[in-house]
Amino acid sequence: MADSALPPADSLLKHPAFVQFWFARIASSFGFQMLSVAVGWQIYEVTGRAFDLGLIGLAQFVPSFLLALPAGHVADQFERRKIVRYGLTIELIAIAVLATLSLLHAVHEAGILALVFLIGIAKAFEFPALQSMLPALVPAPILPRAMAASSSAGQAATILGPALGGLLYVAGPGAVYALAGVLYVVAVSMLALLRYEQAPPRREPATLHTVFAGVHFIRHRPDVLGVISLDLFAVLLGGATALLPIFAKDILHTGPWGMGLLRAAPAAGALLMSIWLARHSMQRHVGITMFAAVAGFGVATLVFAVSKVLWLSLAALFALGAFDMVSVVIRGSLVQLDTPDEMRGRVAAVNAIFVNTSNQLGEFESGMLAAWIGAVNATLIGGIGTLAVVGIWMFLFPTLRRRQRLQSAPEQAQVAEGTL
């Protein structure tokens, strides 16, 4: 799957634009994870209602879903670096307001939710532009390593950010927001210094045709459609992590500390795998490797479902996260490399809809199924369903199964261009 060493000439560190991008990504990711912890704790302290914790998620999901396609169009019409910078700046302003209100003891539920909704709007425009920037920062042959390194920043923030935010919350929510704001300032500064060459975007009016062009593009690219839809159904069926509280309390008979370990295990596996992938290139058999990784995800889900001991459950979740990261890097790199630059924003926006939908509906499906037939049976069905999807998709998308390299062959690229 990969070579054994990273040639010095291909080192990601030799690309200053990517290094600045990586520091901006890790700073903003840490800031956002700390923000999420503080907002959740604070709104629960203010209202005392668990229902309001769900409203936080809803306030972020609604704008990300409704604005995804327009945001993708914007990402293809304007300079992406500026879009990301403006998005982060709006989020920074919202954080500063939260910090000020907290220090003045003037916070209330509606104000918190309004600011979270504003952050959701900024994130909706930031995501497709951020995803579309990466191919312009490094040469195509090392894009998978760049994506893995970028993912490692997100995974590290997912593991350490909430812990840091929780520790700082002892000093009050204002302290958490203040440090999150500082990290956002670092991210905005890194992006302001970042220099890269982007072809001048071809300006098009925002019509239904241009806004939905990403959907049209994906529908006519079997490999791109295959990887995006595979992600949708695999995540939709394999949502074991949504049921962790049930497994921790009722099956593994562990306390909050065990629950914390179960939560961290998939992210730890994904982080270590992303670090490994950032050092090694995928040279051949990428299609079958991706399918094998998703199948591994399904098998790990089955092992977790039948496990009755904590150490085996942790090992299964660790493997689940590692397999998922292999699949994420291959899918993400393939979509980026198969998509012309002028379409990357809109394709990333469609992908965002698939990802958000699969995560949200996957948790809902797992919860409803667990309420009906029990957590173990629901997780077993999820793992079996994931393996079934792999088999069906290998049959439906034979070119994806036989794909050797992430980059399309020149003749394939020419055919793809001609179908636009």
Short mmCIF file of C-alpha atoms in Angstrom, two decimals:
data_model
loop_
_atom_site.label_atom_id
_atom_site.label_comp_id
_atom_site.label_asym_id
_atom_site.label_seq_id
_atom_site.Cartn_x
_atom_site.Cartn_y
_atom_site.Cartn_z
CA MET A 1 0.00 0.00 0.00
CA ALA A 2 2.78 2.41 0.82
CA ASP A 3 6.46 2.84 0.40
CA SER A 4 8.67 2.42 3.43
CA ALA A 5 10.37 5.77 3.53
CA LEU A 6 9.69 9.39 2.80
CA PRO A 7 12.20 10.92 0.35
CA PRO A 8 13.64 14.15 1.80
CA ALA A 9 12.81 16.05 -1.40
CA ASP A 10 9.14 15.23 -0.87
CA SER A 11 9.02 16.37 2.75
CA LEU A 12 5.94 18.37 3.62
CA LEU A 13 8.19 20.71 5.61
CA LYS A 14 9.69 21.92 2.33
CA HIS A 15 6.38 23.56 1.45
CA PRO A 16 6.01 26.68 3.63
CA ALA A 17 2.43 27.33 2.53
CA PHE A 18 1.37 23.91 3.80
CA VAL A 19 3.24 24.39 7.11
CA GLN A 20 1.40 27.67 7.68
CA PHE A 21 -1.88 26.01 6.72
CA TRP A 22 -1.18 23.16 9.17
CA PHE A 23 -0.48 25.54 12.06
CA ALA A 24 -3.63 27.50 11.23
CA ARG A 25 -5.62 24.26 11.15
CA ILE A 26 -4.34 22.95 14.47
CA ALA A 27 -4.79 26.32 16.21
CA SER A 28 -8.37 26.80 15.00
CA SER A 29 -9.24 23.14 15.70
CA PHE A 30 -7.98 23.35 19.28
CA GLY A 31 -9.82 26.62 19.73
CA PHE A 32 -13.07 25.18 18.40
CA GLN A 33 -12.88 22.04 20.56
CA MET A 34 -12.29 24.15 23.66
CA LEU A 35 -15.16 26.42 22.63
CA SER A 36 -17.50 23.43 22.24
CA VAL A 37 -16.77 22.19 25.76
CA ALA A 38 -17.23 25.61 27.32
CA VAL A 39 -20.50 26.32 25.49
CA GLY A 40 -21.97 22.99 26.52
CA TRP A 41 -21.06 23.38 30.18
CA GLN A 42 -22.13 27.01 30.29
CA ILE A 43 -25.54 26.60 28.72
CA TYR A 44 -26.29 23.65 31.01
CA GLU A 45 -25.28 25.75 34.01
CA VAL A 46 -27.55 28.58 32.84
CA THR A 47 -30.66 26.50 32.04
CA GLY A 48 -30.18 23.13 33.75
CA ARG A 49 -31.98 21.45 30.84
CA ALA A 50 -30.42 18.61 28.83
CA PHE A 51 -32.68 19.58 25.92
CA ASP A 52 -30.66 22.77 25.44
CA LEU A 53 -27.53 20.71 24.79
CA GLY A 54 -29.33 19.33 21.74
CA LEU A 55 -30.13 22.86 20.62
CA ILE A 56 -26.40 23.59 20.44
CA GLY A 57 -25.97 20.83 17.88
CA LEU A 58 -29.05 21.96 16.00
CA ALA A 59 -27.79 25.56 15.87
CA GLN A 60 -24.65 24.31 14.13
CA PHE A 61 -26.25 21.71 11.88
CA VAL A 62 -29.00 23.88 10.34
CA PRO A 63 -26.70 26.49 8.74
CA SER A 64 -24.15 23.88 7.68
CA PHE A 65 -26.86 21.91 5.86
CA LEU A 66 -28.82 24.80 4.35
CA LEU A 67 -25.80 26.84 3.25
CA ALA A 68 -23.56 24.03 2.00
CA LEU A 69 -24.30 24.39 -1.73
CA PRO A 70 -24.21 28.23 -1.80
CA ALA A 71 -20.98 28.09 0.22
CA GLY A 72 -19.45 25.71 -2.33
CA HIS A 73 -20.37 28.12 -5.14
CA VAL A 74 -18.71 30.98 -3.24
CA ALA A 75 -15.57 28.88 -2.69
CA ASP A 76 -15.24 28.46 -6.47
CA GLN A 77 -15.88 32.14 -7.23
CA PHE A 78 -13.55 33.91 -4.81
CA GLU A 79 -10.11 33.44 -3.29
CA ARG A 80 -10.43 30.55 -0.87
CA ARG A 81 -7.76 31.76 1.54
CA LYS A 82 -9.72 34.94 2.14
CA ILE A 83 -12.99 33.05 2.61
CA VAL A 84 -11.39 30.89 5.31
CA ARG A 85 -9.80 33.91 6.94
CA TYR A 86 -13.08 35.83 6.98
CA GLY A 87 -14.88 32.80 8.40
CA LEU A 88 -12.34 32.42 11.20
CA THR A 89 -12.53 36.15 11.91
CA ILE A 90 -16.32 35.98 12.33
CA GLU A 91 -15.90 33.02 14.68
CA LEU A 92 -13.24 34.98 16.59
CA ILE A 93 -15.64 37.91 17.02
CA ALA A 94 -18.35 35.55 18.33
CA ILE A 95 -15.86 34.03 20.79
CA ALA A 96 -14.81 37.49 21.96
CA VAL A 97 -18.45 38.38 22.61
CA LEU A 98 -18.93 35.13 24.55
CA ALA A 99 -15.82 35.89 26.62
CA THR A 100 -16.98 39.44 27.35
CA LEU A 101 -20.50 38.40 28.33
CA SER A 102 -19.09 35.65 30.55
CA LEU A 103 -16.71 37.98 32.34
CA LEU A 104 -19.56 40.46 32.87
CA HIS A 105 -21.90 37.65 34.04
CA ALA A 106 -24.40 38.75 31.40
CA VAL A 107 -24.90 35.49 29.50
CA HIS A 108 -28.29 33.97 28.75
CA GLU A 109 -29.48 31.02 26.71
CA ALA A 110 -30.72 32.92 23.66
CA GLY A 111 -27.49 34.88 23.37
CA ILE A 112 -25.32 31.75 23.51
CA LEU A 113 -27.42 29.97 20.89
CA ALA A 114 -27.43 33.03 18.62
CA LEU A 115 -23.64 33.22 18.73
CA VAL A 116 -23.34 29.47 18.13
CA PHE A 117 -25.65 29.88 15.13
CA LEU A 118 -23.39 32.67 13.82
CA ILE A 119 -20.38 30.39 14.21
CA GLY A 120 -22.30 27.69 12.31
CA ILE A 121 -22.86 30.10 9.41
CA ALA A 122 -19.16 30.97 9.30
CA LYS A 123 -18.20 27.29 9.46
CA ALA A 124 -20.55 26.51 6.56
CA PHE A 125 -18.61 28.85 4.27
CA GLU A 126 -15.22 28.02 5.77
CA PHE A 127 -15.38 24.24 5.26
CA PRO A 128 -15.55 23.91 1.43
CA ALA A 129 -12.99 26.69 0.97
CA LEU A 130 -10.61 25.08 3.48
CA GLN A 131 -10.95 21.64 1.88
CA SER A 132 -10.37 23.09 -1.59
CA MET A 133 -7.18 24.95 -0.61
CA LEU A 134 -5.06 21.91 0.16
CA PRO A 135 -4.34 20.72 -3.43
CA ALA A 136 -2.85 24.15 -4.21
CA LEU A 137 -0.37 23.95 -1.33
CA VAL A 138 1.57 20.79 -2.22
CA PRO A 139 2.37 18.81 -5.39
CA ALA A 140 -0.24 16.20 -6.33
CA PRO A 141 1.98 13.14 -5.54
CA ILE A 142 2.22 14.09 -1.86
CA LEU A 143 -1.36 15.32 -1.44
CA PRO A 144 -2.40 12.14 0.47
CA ARG A 145 0.39 12.74 2.99
CA ALA A 146 -0.69 16.36 3.30
CA MET A 147 -4.28 15.27 3.93
CA ALA A 148 -3.10 12.79 6.56
CA ALA A 149 -1.02 15.48 8.28
CA SER A 150 -3.97 17.86 8.18
CA SER A 151 -6.22 15.15 9.62
CA SER A 152 -3.72 14.51 12.40
CA ALA A 153 -4.12 18.13 13.48
CA GLY A 154 -7.87 17.66 13.73
CA GLN A 155 -7.55 14.36 15.59
CA ALA A 156 -5.05 15.79 18.08
CA ALA A 157 -7.44 18.66 18.75
CA THR A 158 -10.34 16.22 19.20
CA ILE A 159 -8.38 14.27 21.83
CA LEU A 160 -6.65 17.09 23.73
CA GLY A 161 -8.86 20.12 23.09
CA PRO A 162 -11.84 19.06 25.24
CA ALA A 163 -9.53 18.02 28.09
CA LEU A 164 -7.74 21.37 28.02
CA GLY A 165 -11.04 23.22 27.83
CA GLY A 166 -12.41 21.23 30.77
CA LEU A 167 -9.36 21.98 32.91
CA LEU A 168 -9.50 25.69 32.10
CA TYR A 169 -13.22 25.82 32.86
CA VAL A 170 -12.27 25.61 36.55
CA ALA A 171 -11.26 29.27 36.15
CA GLY A 172 -14.57 30.05 34.48
CA PRO A 173 -15.90 29.99 30.91
CA GLY A 174 -14.33 33.38 30.22
CA ALA A 175 -10.86 31.85 30.59
CA VAL A 176 -11.68 29.11 28.07
CA TYR A 177 -13.08 31.60 25.57
CA ALA A 178 -10.05 33.86 26.03
CA LEU A 179 -7.55 31.10 25.18
CA ALA A 180 -9.75 29.89 22.31
CA GLY A 181 -9.73 33.47 21.02
CA VAL A 182 -5.93 33.60 21.19
CA LEU A 183 -5.71 30.39 19.18
CA TYR A 184 -8.08 31.82 16.57
CA VAL A 185 -5.87 34.93 16.34
CA VAL A 186 -2.92 32.61 15.61
CA ALA A 187 -4.95 30.84 12.91
CA VAL A 188 -6.03 34.09 11.24
CA SER A 189 -2.44 35.39 11.35
CA MET A 190 -1.06 32.22 9.76
CA LEU A 191 -3.58 32.46 6.93
CA ALA A 192 -2.81 36.14 6.43
CA LEU A 193 0.87 35.25 5.94
CA LEU A 194 0.15 32.22 3.73
CA ARG A 195 1.07 32.66 0.09
CA TYR A 196 0.11 30.27 -2.67
CA GLU A 197 -0.73 30.42 -6.33
CA GLN A 198 -4.38 29.97 -7.19
CA ALA A 199 -5.63 30.29 -10.73
CA PRO A 200 -8.01 33.25 -11.07
CA PRO A 201 -11.51 31.84 -10.51
CA ARG A 202 -13.94 31.87 -13.39
CA ARG A 203 -16.76 34.08 -12.17
CA GLU A 204 -20.23 32.72 -12.83
CA PRO A 205 -23.60 34.09 -11.73
CA ALA A 206 -25.23 32.20 -8.86
CA THR A 207 -27.91 30.27 -10.73
CA LEU A 208 -29.49 26.93 -9.88
CA HIS A 209 -27.25 25.37 -12.54
CA THR A 210 -23.99 26.73 -11.08
CA VAL A 211 -24.98 26.12 -7.45
CA PHE A 212 -25.93 22.49 -8.20
CA ALA A 213 -22.97 21.96 -10.54
CA GLY A 214 -21.18 19.95 -7.84
CA VAL A 215 -24.08 17.50 -7.69
CA HIS A 216 -24.05 17.19 -11.50
CA PHE A 217 -20.27 16.66 -11.53
CA ILE A 218 -20.37 13.90 -8.91
CA ARG A 219 -23.26 12.14 -10.66
CA HIS A 220 -21.16 11.79 -13.83
CA ARG A 221 -17.93 10.63 -12.10
CA PRO A 222 -18.35 7.00 -11.00
CA ASP A 223 -15.23 6.96 -8.82
CA VAL A 224 -16.13 10.20 -7.02
CA LEU A 225 -19.75 9.12 -6.59
CA GLY A 226 -18.56 5.75 -5.30
CA VAL A 227 -16.27 7.08 -2.57
CA ILE A 228 -18.69 9.76 -1.35
CA SER A 229 -21.69 7.42 -1.22
CA LEU A 230 -19.57 4.70 0.42
CA ASP A 231 -18.74 7.16 3.18
CA LEU A 232 -22.41 8.04 3.60
CA PHE A 233 -23.66 4.47 4.02
CA ALA A 234 -20.68 3.14 5.98
CA VAL A 235 -20.96 5.90 8.59
CA LEU A 236 -24.75 5.67 8.57
CA LEU A 237 -24.63 1.97 9.46
CA GLY A 238 -21.50 1.81 11.59
CA GLY A 239 -22.43 4.35 14.26
CA ALA A 240 -21.25 2.38 17.29
CA THR A 241 -19.74 5.43 19.00
CA ALA A 242 -23.21 6.95 19.51
CA LEU A 243 -24.02 4.05 21.86
CA LEU A 244 -20.86 4.27 23.99
CA PRO A 245 -22.67 5.39 27.17
CA ILE A 246 -24.84 2.23 27.05
CA PHE A 247 -21.85 -0.05 26.46
CA ALA A 248 -19.80 1.65 29.17
CA LYS A 249 -22.47 1.46 31.87
CA ASP A 250 -24.56 -1.61 31.13
CA ILE A 251 -22.23 -3.99 29.27
CA LEU A 252 -18.66 -3.17 30.32
CA HIS A 253 -19.73 -1.97 33.79
CA THR A 254 -17.23 0.85 33.90
CA GLY A 255 -17.50 4.40 35.21
CA PRO A 256 -16.85 7.85 33.74
CA TRP A 257 -13.12 7.13 33.44
CA GLY A 258 -13.85 4.09 31.27
CA MET A 259 -16.29 6.10 29.21
CA GLY A 260 -13.54 8.66 28.64
CA LEU A 261 -11.18 5.96 27.44
CA LEU A 262 -13.82 4.57 25.08
CA ARG A 263 -14.41 8.05 23.65
CA ALA A 264 -10.69 8.64 23.14
CA ALA A 265 -9.83 5.24 21.62
CA PRO A 266 -11.13 5.85 18.03
CA ALA A 267 -9.50 9.28 17.91
CA ALA A 268 -6.22 7.82 19.20
CA GLY A 269 -6.25 5.14 16.50
CA ALA A 270 -7.06 7.72 13.84
CA LEU A 271 -4.31 10.06 15.08
CA LEU A 272 -1.57 7.42 15.03
CA MET A 273 -2.66 6.16 11.62
CA SER A 274 -2.73 9.71 10.22
CA ILE A 275 0.82 10.28 11.46
CA TRP A 276 1.93 7.06 9.74
CA LEU A 277 0.16 7.99 6.51
CA ALA A 278 1.76 11.43 6.57
CA ARG A 279 5.14 9.67 6.33
CA HIS A 280 4.30 7.11 3.64
CA SER A 281 2.94 7.33 0.12
CA MET A 282 0.17 5.14 -1.24
CA GLN A 283 1.58 3.89 -4.52
CA ARG A 284 -0.77 1.18 -5.78
CA HIS A 285 -3.99 -0.77 -5.18
CA VAL A 286 -5.63 2.28 -3.59
CA GLY A 287 -9.14 1.15 -4.57
CA ILE A 288 -8.99 -2.27 -2.97
CA THR A 289 -7.09 -0.79 -0.01
CA MET A 290 -9.94 1.64 0.61
CA PHE A 291 -12.54 -1.13 0.46
CA ALA A 292 -10.40 -3.28 2.78
CA ALA A 293 -10.16 -0.39 5.26
CA VAL A 294 -13.95 0.08 5.30
CA ALA A 295 -14.36 -3.68 5.73
CA GLY A 296 -11.89 -3.50 8.63
CA PHE A 297 -14.06 -0.75 10.10
CA GLY A 298 -17.03 -3.14 9.90
CA VAL A 299 -15.12 -6.04 11.49
CA ALA A 300 -13.90 -3.79 14.33
CA THR A 301 -17.52 -2.74 14.89
CA LEU A 302 -18.54 -6.40 15.21
CA VAL A 303 -15.72 -7.13 17.68
CA PHE A 304 -16.77 -4.14 19.77
CA ALA A 305 -20.39 -5.32 19.72
CA VAL A 306 -19.59 -8.76 21.17
CA SER A 307 -16.84 -7.67 23.60
CA LYS A 308 -17.57 -7.98 27.30
CA VAL A 309 -14.21 -6.70 28.59
CA LEU A 310 -12.88 -3.16 28.51
CA TRP A 311 -9.46 -3.87 27.00
CA LEU A 312 -10.93 -5.69 23.98
CA SER A 313 -13.50 -2.94 23.45
CA LEU A 314 -10.74 -0.32 23.55
CA ALA A 315 -8.67 -2.32 21.06
CA ALA A 316 -11.66 -2.64 18.72
CA LEU A 317 -12.41 1.09 18.88
CA PHE A 318 -8.73 1.90 18.34
CA ALA A 319 -8.68 -0.31 15.24
CA LEU A 320 -11.98 1.21 14.09
CA GLY A 321 -10.47 4.70 14.19
CA ALA A 322 -7.30 3.58 12.39
CA PHE A 323 -9.21 1.83 9.59
CA ASP A 324 -11.48 4.84 9.21
CA MET A 325 -8.49 7.16 8.81
CA VAL A 326 -7.05 5.05 5.96
CA SER A 327 -10.40 5.26 4.21
CA VAL A 328 -10.74 9.00 4.91
CA VAL A 329 -7.34 9.83 3.42
CA ILE A 330 -7.87 7.73 0.29
CA ARG A 331 -11.42 9.00 -0.27
CA GLY A 332 -10.47 12.62 0.35
CA SER A 333 -7.38 12.50 -1.87
CA LEU A 334 -9.21 10.73 -4.68
CA VAL A 335 -12.04 13.28 -4.67
CA GLN A 336 -9.61 16.20 -4.66
CA LEU A 337 -7.42 14.81 -7.44
CA ASP A 338 -10.34 13.79 -9.66
CA THR A 339 -12.00 17.21 -9.36
CA PRO A 340 -10.88 20.24 -11.44
CA ASP A 341 -9.83 23.19 -9.30
CA GLU A 342 -12.74 25.34 -10.48
CA MET A 343 -15.17 22.71 -9.15
CA ARG A 344 -13.49 21.76 -5.85
CA GLY A 345 -15.51 24.11 -3.67
CA ARG A 346 -18.87 22.86 -4.92
CA VAL A 347 -17.82 19.20 -4.76
CA ALA A 348 -16.49 19.73 -1.21
CA ALA A 349 -19.84 21.28 -0.30
CA VAL A 350 -21.76 18.24 -1.57
CA ASN A 351 -19.36 16.00 0.32
CA ALA A 352 -20.00 18.07 3.46
CA ILE A 353 -23.73 17.45 3.12
CA PHE A 354 -23.09 13.71 2.83
CA VAL A 355 -20.75 13.71 5.84
CA ASN A 356 -23.03 15.81 8.06
CA THR A 357 -26.08 13.81 7.04
CA SER A 358 -24.39 10.47 7.68
CA ASN A 359 -23.08 11.54 11.09
CA GLN A 360 -26.39 12.99 12.26
CA LEU A 361 -28.61 10.26 10.82
CA GLY A 362 -26.13 7.57 11.86
CA GLU A 363 -26.43 8.58 15.50
CA PHE A 364 -30.23 8.77 15.17
CA GLU A 365 -30.41 5.36 13.46
CA SER A 366 -28.18 3.74 16.09
CA GLY A 367 -30.20 5.23 18.94
CA MET A 368 -33.57 4.21 17.50
CA LEU A 369 -32.39 0.71 16.62
CA ALA A 370 -30.82 0.25 20.06
CA ALA A 371 -34.08 1.31 21.72
CA TRP A 372 -35.90 -1.31 19.64
CA ILE A 373 -33.59 -4.35 19.71
CA GLY A 374 -30.84 -3.43 22.18
CA ALA A 375 -27.41 -1.82 21.83
CA VAL A 376 -25.49 -5.04 21.10
CA ASN A 377 -27.86 -6.18 18.36
CA ALA A 378 -27.99 -2.69 16.86
CA THR A 379 -24.18 -2.54 16.70
CA LEU A 380 -23.99 -6.05 15.21
CA ILE A 381 -26.44 -5.04 12.49
CA GLY A 382 -24.38 -1.92 11.86
CA GLY A 383 -21.16 -3.91 11.42
CA ILE A 384 -22.81 -6.50 9.17
CA GLY A 385 -24.45 -3.72 7.17
CA THR A 386 -21.08 -2.02 6.67
CA LEU A 387 -19.58 -5.25 5.30
CA ALA A 388 -22.60 -5.68 3.02
CA VAL A 389 -22.19 -2.14 1.68
CA VAL A 390 -18.52 -2.84 0.91
CA GLY A 391 -19.48 -5.92 -1.12
CA ILE A 392 -22.26 -4.11 -2.98
CA TRP A 393 -20.12 -1.06 -3.75
CA MET A 394 -17.26 -3.22 -5.05
CA PHE A 395 -19.78 -4.69 -7.51
CA LEU A 396 -21.44 -1.37 -8.42
CA PHE A 397 -18.17 0.55 -8.90
CA PRO A 398 -15.71 -1.85 -10.57
CA THR A 399 -13.40 0.94 -11.80
CA LEU A 400 -13.05 2.14 -8.23
CA ARG A 401 -12.27 -1.39 -7.07
CA ARG A 402 -9.58 -1.75 -9.74
CA ARG A 403 -8.12 1.71 -9.22
CA GLN A 404 -4.36 1.53 -8.76
CA ARG A 405 -3.35 5.12 -8.04
CA LEU A 406 -4.97 8.15 -6.50
CA GLN A 407 -4.23 10.27 -9.56
CA SER A 408 -6.25 9.50 -12.67
CA ALA A 409 -4.40 8.34 -15.75
CA PRO A 410 -4.02 11.11 -18.35
CA GLU A 411 -6.51 9.49 -20.72
CA GLN A 412 -9.04 9.18 -17.88
CA ALA A 413 -8.63 12.81 -17.00
CA GLN A 414 -9.20 13.81 -20.62
CA VAL A 415 -12.38 11.75 -20.79
CA ALA A 416 -13.58 13.31 -17.55
CA GLU A 417 -12.97 16.81 -18.88
CA GLY A 418 -14.93 16.01 -22.01
CA THR A 419 -18.01 15.00 -20.05
CA LEU A 420 -18.41 18.38 -18.40
#
